[in-house]
Coordinates of C-alpha atoms and ligand atoms in Angstrom, one line a residue:
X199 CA -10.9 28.1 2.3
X200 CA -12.8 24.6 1.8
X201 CA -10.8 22.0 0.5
X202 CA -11.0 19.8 -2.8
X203 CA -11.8 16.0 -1.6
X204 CA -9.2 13.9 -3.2
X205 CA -11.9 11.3 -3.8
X206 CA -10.1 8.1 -3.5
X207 CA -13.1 5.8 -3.9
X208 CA -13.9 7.5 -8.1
X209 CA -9.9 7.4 -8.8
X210 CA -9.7 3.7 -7.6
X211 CA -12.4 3.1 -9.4
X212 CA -11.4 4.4 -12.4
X213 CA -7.7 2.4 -12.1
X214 CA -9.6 -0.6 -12.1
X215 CA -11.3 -0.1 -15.5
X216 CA -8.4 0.6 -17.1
X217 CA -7.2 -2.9 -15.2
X218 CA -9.9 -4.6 -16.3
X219 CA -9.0 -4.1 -19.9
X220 CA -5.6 -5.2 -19.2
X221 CA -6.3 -8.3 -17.9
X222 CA -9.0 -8.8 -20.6
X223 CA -5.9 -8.7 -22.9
X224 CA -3.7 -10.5 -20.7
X225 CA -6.7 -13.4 -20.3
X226 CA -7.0 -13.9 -24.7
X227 CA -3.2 -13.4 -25.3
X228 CA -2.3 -16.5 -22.5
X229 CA -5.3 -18.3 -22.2
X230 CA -5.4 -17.8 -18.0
X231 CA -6.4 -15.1 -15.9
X232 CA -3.8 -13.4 -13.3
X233 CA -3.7 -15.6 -9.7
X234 CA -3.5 -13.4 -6.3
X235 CA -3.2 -15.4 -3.3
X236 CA -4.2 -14.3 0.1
X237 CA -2.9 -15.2 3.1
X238 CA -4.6 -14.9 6.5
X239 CA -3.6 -16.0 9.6
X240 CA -5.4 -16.2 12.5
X241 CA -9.4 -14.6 12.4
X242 CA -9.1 -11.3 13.0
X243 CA -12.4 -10.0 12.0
X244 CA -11.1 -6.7 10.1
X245 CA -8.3 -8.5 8.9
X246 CA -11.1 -10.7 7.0
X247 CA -13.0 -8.1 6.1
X248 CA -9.9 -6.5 4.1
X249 CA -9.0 -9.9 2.2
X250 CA -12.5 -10.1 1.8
X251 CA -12.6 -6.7 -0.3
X252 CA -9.3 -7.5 -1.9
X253 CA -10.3 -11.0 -3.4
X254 CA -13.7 -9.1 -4.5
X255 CA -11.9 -6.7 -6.3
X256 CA -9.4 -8.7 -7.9
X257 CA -13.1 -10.8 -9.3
X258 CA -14.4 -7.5 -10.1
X259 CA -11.4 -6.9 -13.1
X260 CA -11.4 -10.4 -14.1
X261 CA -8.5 -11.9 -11.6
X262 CA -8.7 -14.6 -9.8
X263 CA -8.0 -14.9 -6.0
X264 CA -6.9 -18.0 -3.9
X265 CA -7.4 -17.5 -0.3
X266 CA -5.5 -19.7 2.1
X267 CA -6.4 -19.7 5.8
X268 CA -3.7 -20.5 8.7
X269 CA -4.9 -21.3 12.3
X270 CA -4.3 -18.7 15.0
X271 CA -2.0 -21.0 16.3
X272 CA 0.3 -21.9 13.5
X273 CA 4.1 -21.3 14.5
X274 CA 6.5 -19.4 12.3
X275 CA 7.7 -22.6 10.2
X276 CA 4.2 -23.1 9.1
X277 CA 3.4 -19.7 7.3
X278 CA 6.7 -19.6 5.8
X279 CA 6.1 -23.1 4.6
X280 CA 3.0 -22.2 3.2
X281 CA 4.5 -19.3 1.6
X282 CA 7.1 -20.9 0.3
X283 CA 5.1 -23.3 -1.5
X284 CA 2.8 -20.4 -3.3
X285 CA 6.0 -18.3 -4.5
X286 CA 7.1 -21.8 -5.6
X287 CA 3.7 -22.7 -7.8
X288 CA 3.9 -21.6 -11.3
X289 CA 0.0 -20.8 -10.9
X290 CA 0.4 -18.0 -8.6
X291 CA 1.0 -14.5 -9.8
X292 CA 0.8 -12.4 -6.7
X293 CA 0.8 -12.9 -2.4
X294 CA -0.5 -10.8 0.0
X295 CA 0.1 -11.7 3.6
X296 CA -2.6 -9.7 5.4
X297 CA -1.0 -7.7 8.2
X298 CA -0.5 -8.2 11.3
X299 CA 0.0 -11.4 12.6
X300 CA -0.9 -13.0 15.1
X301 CA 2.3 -11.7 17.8
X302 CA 3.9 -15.1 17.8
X303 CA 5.0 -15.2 14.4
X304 CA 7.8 -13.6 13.6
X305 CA 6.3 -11.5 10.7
X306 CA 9.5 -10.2 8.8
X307 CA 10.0 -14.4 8.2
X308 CA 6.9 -14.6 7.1
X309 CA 7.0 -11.6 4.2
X310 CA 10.8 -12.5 2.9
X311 CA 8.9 -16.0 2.1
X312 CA 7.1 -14.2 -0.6
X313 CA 9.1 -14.6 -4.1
X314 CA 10.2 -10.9 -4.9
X315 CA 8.7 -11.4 -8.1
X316 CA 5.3 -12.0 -6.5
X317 CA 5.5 -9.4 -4.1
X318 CA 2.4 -7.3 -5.6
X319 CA 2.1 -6.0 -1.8
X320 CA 5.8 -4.8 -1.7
X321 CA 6.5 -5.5 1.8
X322 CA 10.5 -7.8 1.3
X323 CA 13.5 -6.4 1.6
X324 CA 14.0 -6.8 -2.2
X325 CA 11.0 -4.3 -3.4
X326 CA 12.0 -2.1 -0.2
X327 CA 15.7 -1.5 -1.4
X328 CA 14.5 -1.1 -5.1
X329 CA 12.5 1.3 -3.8
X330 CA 15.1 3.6 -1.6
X331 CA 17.3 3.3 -5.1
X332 CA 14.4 4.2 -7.2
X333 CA 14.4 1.6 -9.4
X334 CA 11.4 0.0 -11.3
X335 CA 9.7 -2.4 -8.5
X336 CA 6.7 -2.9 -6.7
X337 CA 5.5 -0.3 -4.0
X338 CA 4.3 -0.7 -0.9
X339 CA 0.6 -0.8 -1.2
X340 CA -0.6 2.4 0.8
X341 CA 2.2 4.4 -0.4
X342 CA 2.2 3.3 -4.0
X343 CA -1.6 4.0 -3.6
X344 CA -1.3 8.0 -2.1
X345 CA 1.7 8.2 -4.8
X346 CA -1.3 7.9 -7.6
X347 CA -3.7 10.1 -5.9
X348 CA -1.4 13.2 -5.7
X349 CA -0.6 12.6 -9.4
X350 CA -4.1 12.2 -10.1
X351 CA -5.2 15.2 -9.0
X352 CA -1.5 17.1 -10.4
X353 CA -0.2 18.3 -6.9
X354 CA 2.9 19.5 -7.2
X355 CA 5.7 17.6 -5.5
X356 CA 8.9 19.4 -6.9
X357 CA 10.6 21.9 -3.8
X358 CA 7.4 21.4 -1.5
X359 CA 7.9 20.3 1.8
X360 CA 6.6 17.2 2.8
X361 CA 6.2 15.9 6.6
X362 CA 5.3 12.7 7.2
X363 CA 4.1 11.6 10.6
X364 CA 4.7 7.9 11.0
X365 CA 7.4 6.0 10.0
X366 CA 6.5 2.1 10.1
X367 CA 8.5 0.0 7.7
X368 CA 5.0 -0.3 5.3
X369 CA 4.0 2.7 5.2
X370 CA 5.5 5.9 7.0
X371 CA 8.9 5.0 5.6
X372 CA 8.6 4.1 2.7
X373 CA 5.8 6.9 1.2
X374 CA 8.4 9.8 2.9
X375 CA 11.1 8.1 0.4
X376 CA 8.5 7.9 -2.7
X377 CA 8.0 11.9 -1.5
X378 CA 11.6 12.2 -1.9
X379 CA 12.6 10.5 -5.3
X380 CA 9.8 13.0 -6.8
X381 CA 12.2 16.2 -5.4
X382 CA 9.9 17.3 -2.1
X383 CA 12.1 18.4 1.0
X384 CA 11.0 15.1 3.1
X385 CA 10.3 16.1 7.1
X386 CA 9.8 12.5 9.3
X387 CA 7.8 13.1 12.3
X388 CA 7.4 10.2 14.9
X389 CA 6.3 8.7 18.7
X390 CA 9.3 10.8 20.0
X391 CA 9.2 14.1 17.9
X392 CA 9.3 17.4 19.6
X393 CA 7.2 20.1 18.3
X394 CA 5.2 18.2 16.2
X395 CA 2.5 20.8 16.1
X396 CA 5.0 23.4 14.8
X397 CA 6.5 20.8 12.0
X398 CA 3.4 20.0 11.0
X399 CA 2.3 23.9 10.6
X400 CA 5.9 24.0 7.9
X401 CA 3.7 21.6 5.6
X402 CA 3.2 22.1 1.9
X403 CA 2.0 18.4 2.2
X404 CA 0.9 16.3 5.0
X405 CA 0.8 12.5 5.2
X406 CA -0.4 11.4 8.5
X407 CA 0.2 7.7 8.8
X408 CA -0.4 6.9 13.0
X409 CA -3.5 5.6 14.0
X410 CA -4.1 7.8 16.3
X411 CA -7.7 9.2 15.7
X412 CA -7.3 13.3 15.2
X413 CA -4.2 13.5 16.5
X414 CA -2.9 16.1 14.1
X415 CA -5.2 19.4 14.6
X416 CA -6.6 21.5 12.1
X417 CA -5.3 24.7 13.3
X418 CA -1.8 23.0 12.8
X419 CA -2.5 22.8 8.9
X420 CA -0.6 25.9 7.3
X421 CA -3.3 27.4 5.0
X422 CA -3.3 26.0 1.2
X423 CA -1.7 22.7 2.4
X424 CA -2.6 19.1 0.9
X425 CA -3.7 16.6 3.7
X426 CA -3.2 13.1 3.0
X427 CA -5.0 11.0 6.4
X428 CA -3.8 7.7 6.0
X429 CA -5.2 6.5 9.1
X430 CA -8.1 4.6 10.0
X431 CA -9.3 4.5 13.8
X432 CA -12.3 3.0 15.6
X433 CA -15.5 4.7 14.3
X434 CA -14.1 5.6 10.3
X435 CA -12.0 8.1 11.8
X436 CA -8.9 9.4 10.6
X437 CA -5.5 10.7 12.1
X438 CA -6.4 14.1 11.3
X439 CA -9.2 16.3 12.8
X440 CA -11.5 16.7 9.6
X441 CA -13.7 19.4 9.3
X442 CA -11.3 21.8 11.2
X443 CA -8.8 20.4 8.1
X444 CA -11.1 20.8 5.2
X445 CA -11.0 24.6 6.2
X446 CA -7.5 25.4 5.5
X447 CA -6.5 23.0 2.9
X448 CA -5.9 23.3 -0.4
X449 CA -7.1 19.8 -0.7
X450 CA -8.1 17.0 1.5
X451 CA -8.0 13.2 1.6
X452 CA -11.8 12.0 3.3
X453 CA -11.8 8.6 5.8
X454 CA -13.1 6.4 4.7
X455 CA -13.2 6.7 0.5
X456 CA -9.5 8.5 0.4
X457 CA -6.9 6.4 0.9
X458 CA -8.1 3.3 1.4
X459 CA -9.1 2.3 -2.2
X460 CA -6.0 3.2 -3.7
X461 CA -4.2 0.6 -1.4
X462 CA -6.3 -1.9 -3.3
X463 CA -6.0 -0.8 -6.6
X464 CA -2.5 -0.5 -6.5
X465 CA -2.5 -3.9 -4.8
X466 CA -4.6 -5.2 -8.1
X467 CA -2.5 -3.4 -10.2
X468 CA 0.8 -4.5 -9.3
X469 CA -1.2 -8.0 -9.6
X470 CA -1.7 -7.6 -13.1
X471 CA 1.9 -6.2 -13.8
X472 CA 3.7 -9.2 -11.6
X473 CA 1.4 -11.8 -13.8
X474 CA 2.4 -10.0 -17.5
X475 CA 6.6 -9.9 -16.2
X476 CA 6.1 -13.3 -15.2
X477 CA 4.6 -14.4 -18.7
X478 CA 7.3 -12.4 -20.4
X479 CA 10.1 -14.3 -18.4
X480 CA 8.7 -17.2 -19.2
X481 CA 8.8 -16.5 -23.2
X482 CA 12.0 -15.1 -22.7
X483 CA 11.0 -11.2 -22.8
X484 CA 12.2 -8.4 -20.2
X485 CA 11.3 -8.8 -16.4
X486 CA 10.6 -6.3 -13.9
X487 CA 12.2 -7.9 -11.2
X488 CA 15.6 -9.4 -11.7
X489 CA 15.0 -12.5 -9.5
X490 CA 12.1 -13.5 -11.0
X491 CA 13.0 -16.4 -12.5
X492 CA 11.3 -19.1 -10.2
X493 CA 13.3 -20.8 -7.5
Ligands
NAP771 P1 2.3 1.6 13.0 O1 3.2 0.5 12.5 O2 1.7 1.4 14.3 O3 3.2 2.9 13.0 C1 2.6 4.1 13.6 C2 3.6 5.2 13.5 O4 3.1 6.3 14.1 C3 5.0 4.9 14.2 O5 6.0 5.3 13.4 C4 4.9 5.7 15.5 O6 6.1 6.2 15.9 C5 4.0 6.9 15.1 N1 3.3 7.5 16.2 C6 2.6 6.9 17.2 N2 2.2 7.8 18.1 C7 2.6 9.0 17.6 C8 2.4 10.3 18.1 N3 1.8 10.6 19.2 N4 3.0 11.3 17.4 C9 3.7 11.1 16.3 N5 3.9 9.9 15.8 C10 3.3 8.8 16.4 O7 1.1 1.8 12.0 P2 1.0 1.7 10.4 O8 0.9 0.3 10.0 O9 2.0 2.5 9.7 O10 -0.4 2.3 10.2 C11 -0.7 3.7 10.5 C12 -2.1 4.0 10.3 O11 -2.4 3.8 8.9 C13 -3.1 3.1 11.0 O12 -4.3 3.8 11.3 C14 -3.5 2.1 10.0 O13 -4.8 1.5 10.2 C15 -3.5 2.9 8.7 N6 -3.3 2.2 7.5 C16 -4.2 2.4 6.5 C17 -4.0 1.7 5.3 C18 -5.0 1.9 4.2 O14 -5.0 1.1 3.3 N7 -5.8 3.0 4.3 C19 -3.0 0.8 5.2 C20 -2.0 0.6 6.2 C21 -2.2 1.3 7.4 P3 7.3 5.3 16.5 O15 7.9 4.7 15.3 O16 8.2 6.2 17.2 O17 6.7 4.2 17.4

């Protein structure tokens, strides 16, 4: 067998026109374009390189982007400060605190800062919980993003059995729980699993979320099975052992060009949703975040 490529890269890219048309609308009905700040602290070169892409494509479907440096060497107080002050400024619609950072600062602080209402990356406690009770909120980026890909290419969720190796707060947990509200039987694999070889082999549907490059094997893919890599290691390479993969799946996520730009369009998209609640609170209409009138 030779696996469909769930081609992340044309589905993004297709999200983002339909964005773009949103936020043309949004733009003519109130006169202003959709605000995302970034946040980066510290100058980790990849972690530039990401906000980089983001603020390009939030330009690409009309957005705009703020970015907002913080020295390495900022303390905790700082970045919550500056935080603060963005969930606080009417002209902000969105905040994405790129992740990680720097060890000093004691990141958890640092995302509940972010106005749940403005929390287009969906990494507070507020988004999380909506999440585990499956009400209307934003996602997680990564797992909001591999959410869209299985729908857009109509896998089947209902009865299959899911394992998810990982388990991190942004990503592992919360996809496995997204896996669950859509009826899959939800399998969490992790650092001290047993067997994970043979778990793995049980999968209808695999989402490998480690960062460990080609940790999980292709002969441990059960024949027909949808691989979802979610990983990125030194040298573009996944958490799953490729080519062996693409032999027995049914279908196949590629690294790079799979996961990767749905993060970002889900990230732009939750954007332009988080701008449009906010303009209806303001006029008095529905939100899609209780809290979201402005602190
Ligand atoms: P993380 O916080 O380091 O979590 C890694 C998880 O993998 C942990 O739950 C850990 O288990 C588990 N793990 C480690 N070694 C294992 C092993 N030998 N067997 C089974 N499980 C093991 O990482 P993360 O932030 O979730 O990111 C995971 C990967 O996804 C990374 O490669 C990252 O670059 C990538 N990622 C990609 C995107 C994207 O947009 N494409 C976004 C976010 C992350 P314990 O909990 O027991 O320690």
């Amino acid at each position: 067998m030779n696996a469909e490529i769930m081609d992340g890269t044309a589905v993004a890219a297709a999200t983002l026109d339909r964005i773009r048309e949103d936020v043309e609308a949004f733009t003519t009905e109130f006169g202003r374009r959709p605000v995302l700040a970034t946040v980066l602290v510290g100058d980790d070169p990849a972690s530039h390189t990401y906000v980089r892409m983001k603020a390009n494509r939030c330009k690409s479907v009309g957005m705009e982007s703020r970015r907002i440096e913080i020295a390495a060497t900022a303390t905790t107080e700082e970045v919550v400060a500056t935080i603060s002050e963005l969930s606080m400024d009417p002209d902000v619609d969105g905040i994405l605190l790129q992740h990680p950072v720097p060890e000093h600062i004691d990141e958890r602080a640092a995302f509940e800062a972010i106005h749940p209402a403005k929390d287009v990356d969906g990494v507070t406690r507020t988004s999380f919980a909506a999440m585990a009770f499956g009400e209307p909120t934003f996602h997680s980026a990564t797992p909001g993003g591999i959410m869209a890909l299985l729908d857009a290419y109509d896998i089947e969720l209902t009865g299959k059995h899911a394992v998810v190796i990982g388990r991190s707060p942004i990503l592992g947990k919360p996809v496995g729980m997204l896996l669950l509200q859509r009826d899959a039987t939800v399998t969490y694999c992790h650092s001290r699993t047993k067997n994970l070889a043979e778990i793995v082999n049980t999968a209808d549907i695999v989402v490998a979320a480690v960062g460990r490059a080609e940790l999980i094997r292709g002969d441990w893919i059960k024949p027909g099975a949808v691989v979802i890599d979610a990983g990125y290691n030194v040298g573009n390479v996944g958490d799953v052992e490729y080519e062996a993969a693409s032999g027995v799946a049914s279908f196949i996520t590629p690294v790079p060009g799979g996961v990767g730009p749905m993060t970002i369009a889900t990230l732009i998209q939750q954007t332009a949703t988080a701008a449009r609640a906010r303009q209806d609170a303001a006029t008095g209409g529905r939100e899609l975040v209780p809290e979201a009138e402005l602190r």
